[in-house]
Amino acid sequence: KDIDEMTRMLEAYLAFARGDGGEEARPTNLRTLLEEVHEEAQSYGTPIELKLRRSKQDLVLPLKRNAFKRAVTNLVSNAVRYGDRIIIRAATEGNWLRVEIDDNGPGIPADLAKDVFEPFVSTKAEGSGLGLSVSKSIAEAQGGSLRLERNGPRGAAFALRLPREKRRPRGATA
């Protein structure tokens, strides 16, 4: 069990250190990707609902697909640790895509909430404390953001926002 936990921590650290691994953004069907994450997350045994706004056409975005999938999967697996009902929502807001992962757990302790995206900050013993920082790093590398939108005794909600069009990541120069 200790070796498994050390392996998970090492893999999480390596993913954090690699960032998105140099993956190129490619046109990605968001519905297909989120349905894939949803299907794979069924193995957790926790009810997970996927809510996508109906649209006349599929939303195709320039995404680093594997990295984005890792970011969403990290958020879902985190939510499953704390809640027994998870909702994945996705919608467009102007020129932005918003993916929200909502759980009904106890929320994040107030003393940890401000540092929740810092590496190695974990609210549970079995976590490595890298999942949220990896997800935030992935979002920022694609020109987006990750925020704690809601936190309280009825759970936490994280919102991952990405531009619908390719933009330079924060801190990038021309």
Coordinates of N, CA and C in Angstrom, one line a residue:
K1 N 0.8 -1.2 0.0 CA 0.0 0.0 0.0 C 0.9 1.3 0.0
D2 N 2.0 1.3 0.8 CA 2.9 2.4 0.8 C 3.5 2.6 -0.5
I3 N 3.9 1.5 -1.2 CA 4.6 1.6 -2.5 C 3.6 2.2 -3.5
D4 N 2.3 1.7 -3.5 CA 1.3 2.2 -4.4 C 1.1 3.7 -4.2
E5 N 1.1 4.2 -2.9 CA 0.9 5.6 -2.6 C 2.1 6.4 -3.1
M6 N 3.3 5.9 -2.9 CA 4.5 6.6 -3.3 C 4.6 6.6 -4.8
T7 N 4.1 5.6 -5.5 CA 4.1 5.6 -7.0 C 3.1 6.6 -7.5
R8 N 1.9 6.7 -6.9 CA 1.0 7.7 -7.3 C 1.5 9.1 -7.0
M9 N 2.2 9.3 -5.9 CA 2.7 10.7 -5.6 C 3.8 11.0 -6.6
L10 N 4.7 10.0 -7.0 CA 5.8 10.3 -7.9 C 5.2 10.6 -9.3
E11 N 4.2 9.8 -9.7 CA 3.6 10.0 -11.0 C 2.9 11.4 -11.1
A12 N 2.3 11.8 -10.0 CA 1.6 13.1 -9.9 C 2.7 14.2 -10.0
Y13 N 3.8 14.0 -9.3 CA 4.9 15.0 -9.3 C 5.5 15.2 -10.7
L14 N 5.7 14.0 -11.3 CA 6.3 14.0 -12.7 C 5.4 14.7 -13.7
A15 N 4.1 14.5 -13.5 CA 3.1 15.1 -14.4 C 3.1 16.6 -14.2
F16 N 3.2 17.0 -12.9 CA 3.3 18.4 -12.6 C 4.6 19.1 -13.1
A17 N 5.7 18.4 -13.0 CA 6.9 18.9 -13.5 C 7.0 19.0 -15.0
R18 N 6.3 18.1 -15.7 CA 6.3 18.1 -17.1 C 5.3 19.1 -17.7
G19 N 4.3 19.5 -16.9 CA 3.3 20.4 -17.4 C 2.4 19.6 -18.4
D20 N 2.3 20.1 -19.6 CA 1.5 19.4 -20.6 C 2.3 18.5 -21.5
G21 N 3.6 18.4 -21.3 CA 4.4 17.5 -22.0 C 4.7 17.9 -23.5
G22 N 4.5 19.2 -23.8 CA 4.8 19.7 -25.1 C 3.7 19.3 -26.1
E23 N 2.6 18.9 -25.7 CA 1.5 18.5 -26.6 C 1.0 19.7 -27.4
E24 N 0.7 19.5 -28.6 CA 0.2 20.6 -29.5 C -1.4 20.7 -29.4
A25 N -1.9 21.9 -29.4 CA -3.4 22.1 -29.4 C -3.9 21.6 -30.8
R26 N -5.0 20.8 -30.7 CA -5.6 20.4 -32.0 C -7.1 20.5 -31.8
P27 N -7.8 20.6 -32.9 CA -9.3 20.7 -32.8 C -9.8 19.5 -32.1
T28 N -10.6 19.7 -31.0 CA -11.1 18.6 -30.1 C -12.6 18.8 -29.9
N29 N -13.3 17.8 -30.1 CA -14.7 17.8 -29.8 C -14.9 17.7 -28.3
L30 N -15.4 18.8 -27.7 CA -15.6 18.8 -26.2 C -16.5 17.8 -25.7
R31 N -17.7 17.6 -26.4 CA -18.7 16.6 -26.0 C -18.1 15.2 -25.9
T32 N -17.4 14.9 -26.9 CA -16.8 13.5 -27.0 C -15.8 13.3 -25.8
L33 N -14.9 14.4 -25.6 CA -13.9 14.3 -24.6 C -14.6 14.2 -23.2
L34 N -15.6 15.0 -22.9 CA -16.2 14.9 -21.6 C -17.0 13.7 -21.4
E35 N -17.6 13.1 -22.5 CA -18.3 11.9 -22.4 C -17.3 10.7 -22.0
E36 N -16.1 10.8 -22.6 CA -15.1 9.9 -22.3 C -14.7 9.9 -20.8
V37 N -14.4 11.2 -20.3 CA -14.1 11.3 -18.9 C -15.2 10.8 -18.0
H38 N -16.4 11.1 -18.4 CA -17.6 10.6 -17.6 C -17.7 9.1 -17.6
E39 N -17.5 8.5 -18.7 CA -17.6 7.0 -18.8 C -16.5 6.4 -18.0
E40 N -15.2 6.9 -18.1 CA -14.1 6.3 -17.3 C -14.3 6.6 -15.8
A41 N -15.0 7.7 -15.4 CA -15.2 8.0 -14.0 C -16.2 7.1 -13.4
Q42 N -17.0 6.3 -14.2 CA -18.0 5.4 -13.6 C -17.3 4.4 -12.8
S43 N -16.0 4.1 -13.0 CA -15.3 3.1 -12.3 C -15.2 3.4 -10.8
Y44 N -15.3 4.7 -10.5 CA -15.2 5.2 -9.1 C -16.4 4.7 -8.2
G45 N -17.5 4.3 -8.9 CA -18.6 3.8 -8.1 C -19.5 4.9 -7.5
T46 N -19.2 6.2 -7.8 CA -20.0 7.3 -7.3 C -20.8 7.9 -8.4
P47 N -22.1 8.2 -8.1 CA -22.9 8.8 -9.1 C -22.3 10.1 -9.7
I48 N -22.1 10.1 -11.0 CA -21.6 11.3 -11.6 C -22.5 11.6 -12.8
E49 N -22.9 12.9 -12.8 CA -23.9 13.3 -13.8 C -23.1 14.3 -14.7
L50 N -23.3 14.1 -16.0 CA -22.7 15.0 -17.0 C -23.8 15.9 -17.6
K51 N -23.7 17.2 -17.5 CA -24.7 18.1 -18.0 C -24.0 19.0 -19.0
L52 N -24.4 18.8 -20.3 CA -23.9 19.7 -21.4 C -25.0 20.4 -22.0
R53 N -24.8 21.7 -22.2 CA -25.9 22.5 -22.8 C -26.1 22.0 -24.2
R54 N -27.3 21.9 -24.6 CA -27.7 21.4 -25.9 C -27.3 22.5 -26.9
S55 N -26.7 22.1 -28.0 CA -26.3 23.0 -29.1 C -26.6 22.4 -30.4
K56 N -26.8 23.3 -31.4 CA -27.1 22.8 -32.7 C -25.9 22.1 -33.3
Q57 N -24.7 22.4 -32.9 CA -23.5 21.7 -33.4 C -22.6 21.5 -32.2
D58 N -21.7 20.5 -32.4 CA -20.7 20.1 -31.4 C -19.7 21.3 -31.3
L59 N -19.3 21.5 -30.1 CA -18.3 22.5 -29.8 C -16.9 21.9 -30.0
V60 N -16.2 22.4 -31.0 CA -14.8 21.9 -31.3 C -13.9 23.1 -31.0
L61 N -12.9 22.8 -30.1 CA -12.0 23.8 -29.6 C -10.5 23.3 -29.9
P62 N -9.6 24.3 -30.0 CA -8.2 23.9 -30.1 C -7.7 23.6 -28.6
L63 N -7.6 22.3 -28.3 CA -7.2 21.9 -27.0 C -6.0 21.0 -27.1
K64 N -5.2 21.0 -26.0 CA -4.2 20.0 -25.8 C -5.0 18.9 -25.1
R65 N -5.5 18.0 -26.0 CA -6.5 17.0 -25.5 C -6.1 16.2 -24.3
N66 N -4.9 15.6 -24.4 CA -4.5 14.7 -23.3 C -4.4 15.5 -22.0
A67 N -3.8 16.7 -22.1 CA -3.6 17.5 -20.9 C -4.9 18.0 -20.3
F68 N -5.8 18.4 -21.2 CA -7.1 18.9 -20.8 C -7.9 17.7 -20.1
K69 N -7.8 16.6 -20.7 CA -8.5 15.4 -20.1 C -7.9 15.1 -18.7
R70 N -6.6 15.2 -18.6 CA -6.0 15.0 -17.3 C -6.5 16.0 -16.3
A71 N -6.6 17.3 -16.7 CA -7.1 18.3 -15.8 C -8.5 18.0 -15.3
V72 N -9.4 17.7 -16.2 CA -10.8 17.4 -15.8 C -10.8 16.1 -15.0
T73 N -10.1 15.1 -15.4 CA -10.1 13.8 -14.6 C -9.6 14.1 -13.2
N74 N -8.5 14.9 -13.0 CA -8.0 15.2 -11.7 C -9.1 15.9 -10.9
L75 N -9.9 16.8 -11.4 CA -11.0 17.5 -10.7 C -12.1 16.5 -10.3
V76 N -12.4 15.6 -11.2 CA -13.5 14.6 -11.0 C -13.0 13.6 -9.9
S77 N -11.8 13.1 -10.0 CA -11.3 12.2 -9.0 C -11.2 12.8 -7.6
N78 N -10.8 14.1 -7.6 CA -10.8 14.9 -6.3 C -12.2 14.9 -5.7
A79 N -13.2 15.3 -6.6 CA -14.6 15.4 -6.1 C -15.1 14.1 -5.5
V80 N -14.7 13.0 -6.2 CA -15.2 11.7 -5.7 C -14.6 11.4 -4.3
R81 N -13.5 11.9 -4.0 CA -12.9 11.6 -2.7 C -13.8 12.2 -1.6
Y82 N -14.5 13.3 -1.9 CA -15.1 14.1 -0.9 C -16.7 14.0 -0.9
G83 N -17.2 13.8 -2.1 CA -18.7 13.8 -2.2 C -19.2 12.5 -2.7
D84 N -20.5 12.3 -2.5 CA -21.1 11.1 -3.0 C -22.1 11.4 -4.2
R85 N -22.1 12.6 -4.7 CA -22.8 13.0 -5.9 C -22.0 14.1 -6.6
I86 N -21.6 13.8 -7.8 CA -20.7 14.7 -8.6 C -21.5 15.2 -9.8
I87 N -21.3 16.4 -10.2 CA -21.9 16.9 -11.4 C -20.8 17.6 -12.3
I88 N -20.7 17.2 -13.5 CA -19.8 17.8 -14.5 C -20.7 18.7 -15.4
R89 N -20.5 20.0 -15.4 CA -21.2 20.8 -16.3 C -20.3 21.5 -17.3
A90 N -20.8 21.7 -18.5 CA -20.0 22.4 -19.5 C -20.9 23.3 -20.3
A91 N -20.4 24.5 -20.5 CA -21.2 25.5 -21.3 C -20.2 26.5 -21.9
T92 N -20.7 27.2 -22.9 CA -19.9 28.4 -23.4 C -20.4 29.6 -22.7
E93 N -19.5 30.6 -22.5 CA -19.8 31.9 -22.0 C -19.1 32.9 -22.8
G94 N -19.8 33.4 -23.8 CA -19.1 34.3 -24.8 C -18.0 33.6 -25.5
N95 N -16.8 34.1 -25.4 CA -15.6 33.5 -26.1 C -14.9 32.5 -25.2
W96 N -15.6 32.0 -24.1 CA -15.0 31.1 -23.2 C -15.7 29.8 -23.1
L97 N -15.0 28.8 -22.8 CA -15.6 27.5 -22.4 C -15.5 27.4 -20.9
R98 N -16.5 26.9 -20.2 CA -16.5 26.8 -18.8 C -16.9 25.3 -18.5
V99 N -16.0 24.6 -17.8 CA -16.3 23.3 -17.3 C -16.3 23.3 -15.8
E100 N -17.3 22.9 -15.2 CA -17.4 23.0 -13.7 C -17.6 21.6 -13.2
I101 N -16.8 21.3 -12.1 CA -16.9 20.0 -11.4 C -17.5 20.4 -10.0
D102 N -18.6 19.9 -9.7 CA -19.3 20.2 -8.4 C -19.5 19.0 -7.6
D103 N -19.2 19.0 -6.3 CA -19.5 17.9 -5.4 C -20.3 18.3 -4.2
N104 N -20.9 17.4 -3.5 CA -21.7 17.7 -2.4 C -21.0 17.3 -1.1
G105 N -19.7 17.3 -1.1 CA -18.9 16.9 0.1 C -18.9 18.0 1.2
P106 N -18.0 17.9 2.1 CA -18.0 18.9 3.2 C -17.3 20.2 2.9
G107 N -16.8 20.4 1.7 CA -16.1 21.6 1.4 C -14.7 21.5 1.8
I108 N -13.9 22.5 1.5 CA -12.5 22.6 1.8 C -12.3 23.4 3.1
P109 N -11.6 22.9 4.1 CA -11.4 23.7 5.3 C -10.9 25.1 5.0
A110 N -11.4 26.1 5.7 CA -11.1 27.5 5.4 C -9.6 27.8 5.5
D111 N -8.9 27.1 6.4 CA -7.5 27.4 6.5 C -6.7 26.8 5.3
L112 N -7.3 25.9 4.5 CA -6.6 25.4 3.3 C -7.1 25.9 2.0
A113 N -8.3 26.5 2.0 CA -8.9 27.0 0.8 C -8.0 28.0 0.0
K114 N -7.3 28.9 0.7 CA -6.5 29.9 0.0 C -5.3 29.3 -0.7
D115 N -4.9 28.1 -0.2 CA -3.7 27.5 -0.7 C -3.9 26.2 -1.5
V116 N -5.2 26.0 -1.8 CA -5.6 24.7 -2.4 C -4.9 24.4 -3.8
F117 N -4.5 25.4 -4.5 CA -3.8 25.2 -5.8 C -2.3 25.1 -5.6
E118 N -1.8 25.2 -4.4 CA -0.3 25.1 -4.2 C 0.1 23.6 -4.2
P119 N 1.2 23.3 -4.8 CA 1.7 21.9 -4.8 C 1.8 21.4 -3.4
F120 N 1.5 20.1 -3.3 CA 1.6 19.3 -2.0 C 0.7 19.8 -0.9
V121 N -0.4 20.6 -1.2 CA -1.4 20.9 -0.3 C -2.5 19.9 -0.5
S122 N -2.8 19.1 0.5 CA -3.8 18.1 0.4 C -4.7 18.2 1.7
T123 N -6.0 17.9 1.5 CA -6.9 17.9 2.6 C -7.2 16.5 3.1
K124 N -6.6 15.5 2.5 CA -6.8 14.1 2.9 C -5.4 13.4 2.9
A125 N -5.2 12.5 3.8 CA -4.0 11.8 3.9 C -3.6 11.1 2.6
E126 N -4.6 10.5 1.9 CA -4.2 9.7 0.7 C -3.9 10.5 -0.5
G127 N -4.1 11.8 -0.5 CA -3.8 12.6 -1.7 C -2.4 13.1 -1.7
S128 N -1.8 13.3 -2.9 CA -0.5 13.8 -3.0 C -0.4 15.3 -2.9
G129 N -1.6 16.0 -3.1 CA -1.6 17.4 -3.1 C -1.1 18.1 -4.3
L130 N -1.1 17.3 -5.4 CA -0.7 17.9 -6.7 C -1.8 18.0 -7.8
G131 N -2.9 17.3 -7.6 CA -4.0 17.2 -8.6 C -4.5 18.6 -9.0
L132 N -4.8 19.4 -8.0 CA -5.3 20.8 -8.3 C -4.3 21.7 -8.9
S133 N -3.0 21.6 -8.4 CA -2.0 22.4 -9.0 C -1.7 22.0 -10.5
V134 N -1.7 20.7 -10.7 CA -1.5 20.2 -12.1 C -2.6 20.7 -13.0
S135 N -3.9 20.6 -12.5 CA -5.0 21.0 -13.3 C -5.0 22.5 -13.6
K136 N -4.6 23.3 -12.6 CA -4.4 24.8 -12.8 C -3.3 25.1 -13.8
S137 N -2.2 24.4 -13.7 CA -1.1 24.6 -14.6 C -1.5 24.3 -16.0
I138 N -2.3 23.2 -16.2 CA -2.7 22.8 -17.6 C -3.7 23.9 -18.1
A139 N -4.6 24.4 -17.3 CA -5.5 25.4 -17.7 C -4.8 26.7 -18.2
E140 N -3.8 27.1 -17.3 CA -3.1 28.3 -17.6 C -2.2 28.1 -18.9
A141 N -1.6 26.9 -19.1 CA -0.8 26.7 -20.3 C -1.6 26.8 -21.6
Q142 N -3.0 26.6 -21.4 CA -3.8 26.7 -22.6 C -4.6 28.1 -22.6
G143 N -4.1 29.1 -21.9 CA -4.6 30.4 -21.9 C -5.9 30.6 -21.0
G144 N -6.1 29.6 -20.1 CA -7.3 29.7 -19.3 C -7.0 29.8 -17.8
S145 N -8.0 29.4 -17.0 CA -7.8 29.5 -15.6 C -8.6 28.4 -14.9
L146 N -8.3 28.2 -13.6 CA -9.0 27.2 -12.8 C -9.2 27.9 -11.4
R147 N -10.5 28.0 -11.0 CA -10.8 28.7 -9.7 C -11.7 27.8 -8.9
L148 N -11.6 28.0 -7.6 CA -12.6 27.5 -6.6 C -13.8 28.4 -6.7
E149 N -14.9 28.0 -7.2 CA -16.1 28.9 -7.4 C -16.9 28.9 -6.2
R150 N -17.1 27.7 -5.6 CA -18.0 27.6 -4.4 C -17.3 26.7 -3.4
N151 N -17.4 27.1 -2.1 CA -16.8 26.2 -1.1 C -17.7 26.4 0.2
G152 N -18.1 25.3 0.7 CA -18.9 25.4 1.9 C -19.4 24.1 2.4
P153 N -20.2 24.0 3.4 CA -20.6 22.7 4.0 C -21.4 21.9 3.0
R154 N -21.9 22.4 1.9 CA -22.6 21.6 0.9 C -21.7 21.3 -0.3
G155 N -20.4 21.4 -0.1 CA -19.5 20.9 -1.2 C -18.7 22.1 -1.8
A156 N -17.9 21.7 -2.8 CA -17.1 22.6 -3.5 C -17.3 22.5 -5.0
A157 N -17.1 23.6 -5.7 CA -17.2 23.6 -7.1 C -16.0 24.3 -7.7
F158 N -15.4 23.6 -8.7 CA -14.2 24.2 -9.4 C -14.6 24.5 -10.8
A159 N -14.2 25.6 -11.3 CA -14.5 26.0 -12.7 C -13.2 26.2 -13.4
L160 N -13.2 25.4 -14.5 CA -12.0 25.5 -15.5 C -12.5 26.3 -16.7
R161 N -11.9 27.4 -17.0 CA -12.3 28.2 -18.1 C -11.1 28.2 -19.1
L162 N -11.5 28.1 -20.4 CA -10.6 28.1 -21.5 C -11.1 29.0 -22.6
P163 N -10.3 29.7 -23.3 CA -10.7 30.4 -24.5 C -11.2 29.5 -25.6
R164 N -12.3 29.9 -26.3 CA -12.8 29.1 -27.4 C -11.9 29.2 -28.6
E165 N -11.1 30.3 -28.6 CA -10.1 30.4 -29.7 C -8.7 30.4 -29.2
K166 N -7.8 30.0 -30.0 CA -6.4 29.8 -29.5 C -5.9 31.2 -29.1
R167 N -5.3 31.2 -27.9 CA -4.7 32.5 -27.4 C -3.4 32.1 -26.8
R168 N -2.5 33.1 -26.6 CA -1.2 32.8 -26.0 C -1.4 32.6 -24.5
P169 N -0.7 31.6 -24.0 CA -0.8 31.3 -22.5 C -0.3 32.5 -21.7
R170 N -0.8 32.7 -20.5 CA -0.3 33.7 -19.7 C 1.2 33.7 -19.6
G171 N 1.8 34.9 -19.6 CA 3.3 35.0 -19.5 C 4.1 34.7 -20.7
A172 N 3.4 34.3 -21.8 CA 4.1 34.0 -23.1 C 4.3 35.3 -23.8
T173 N 5.4 35.3 -24.5 CA 5.8 36.5 -25.3 C 5.7 36.2 -26.8
A174 N 5.5 37.3 -27.5 CA 5.4 37.1 -29.0 C 6.7 36.7 -29.6

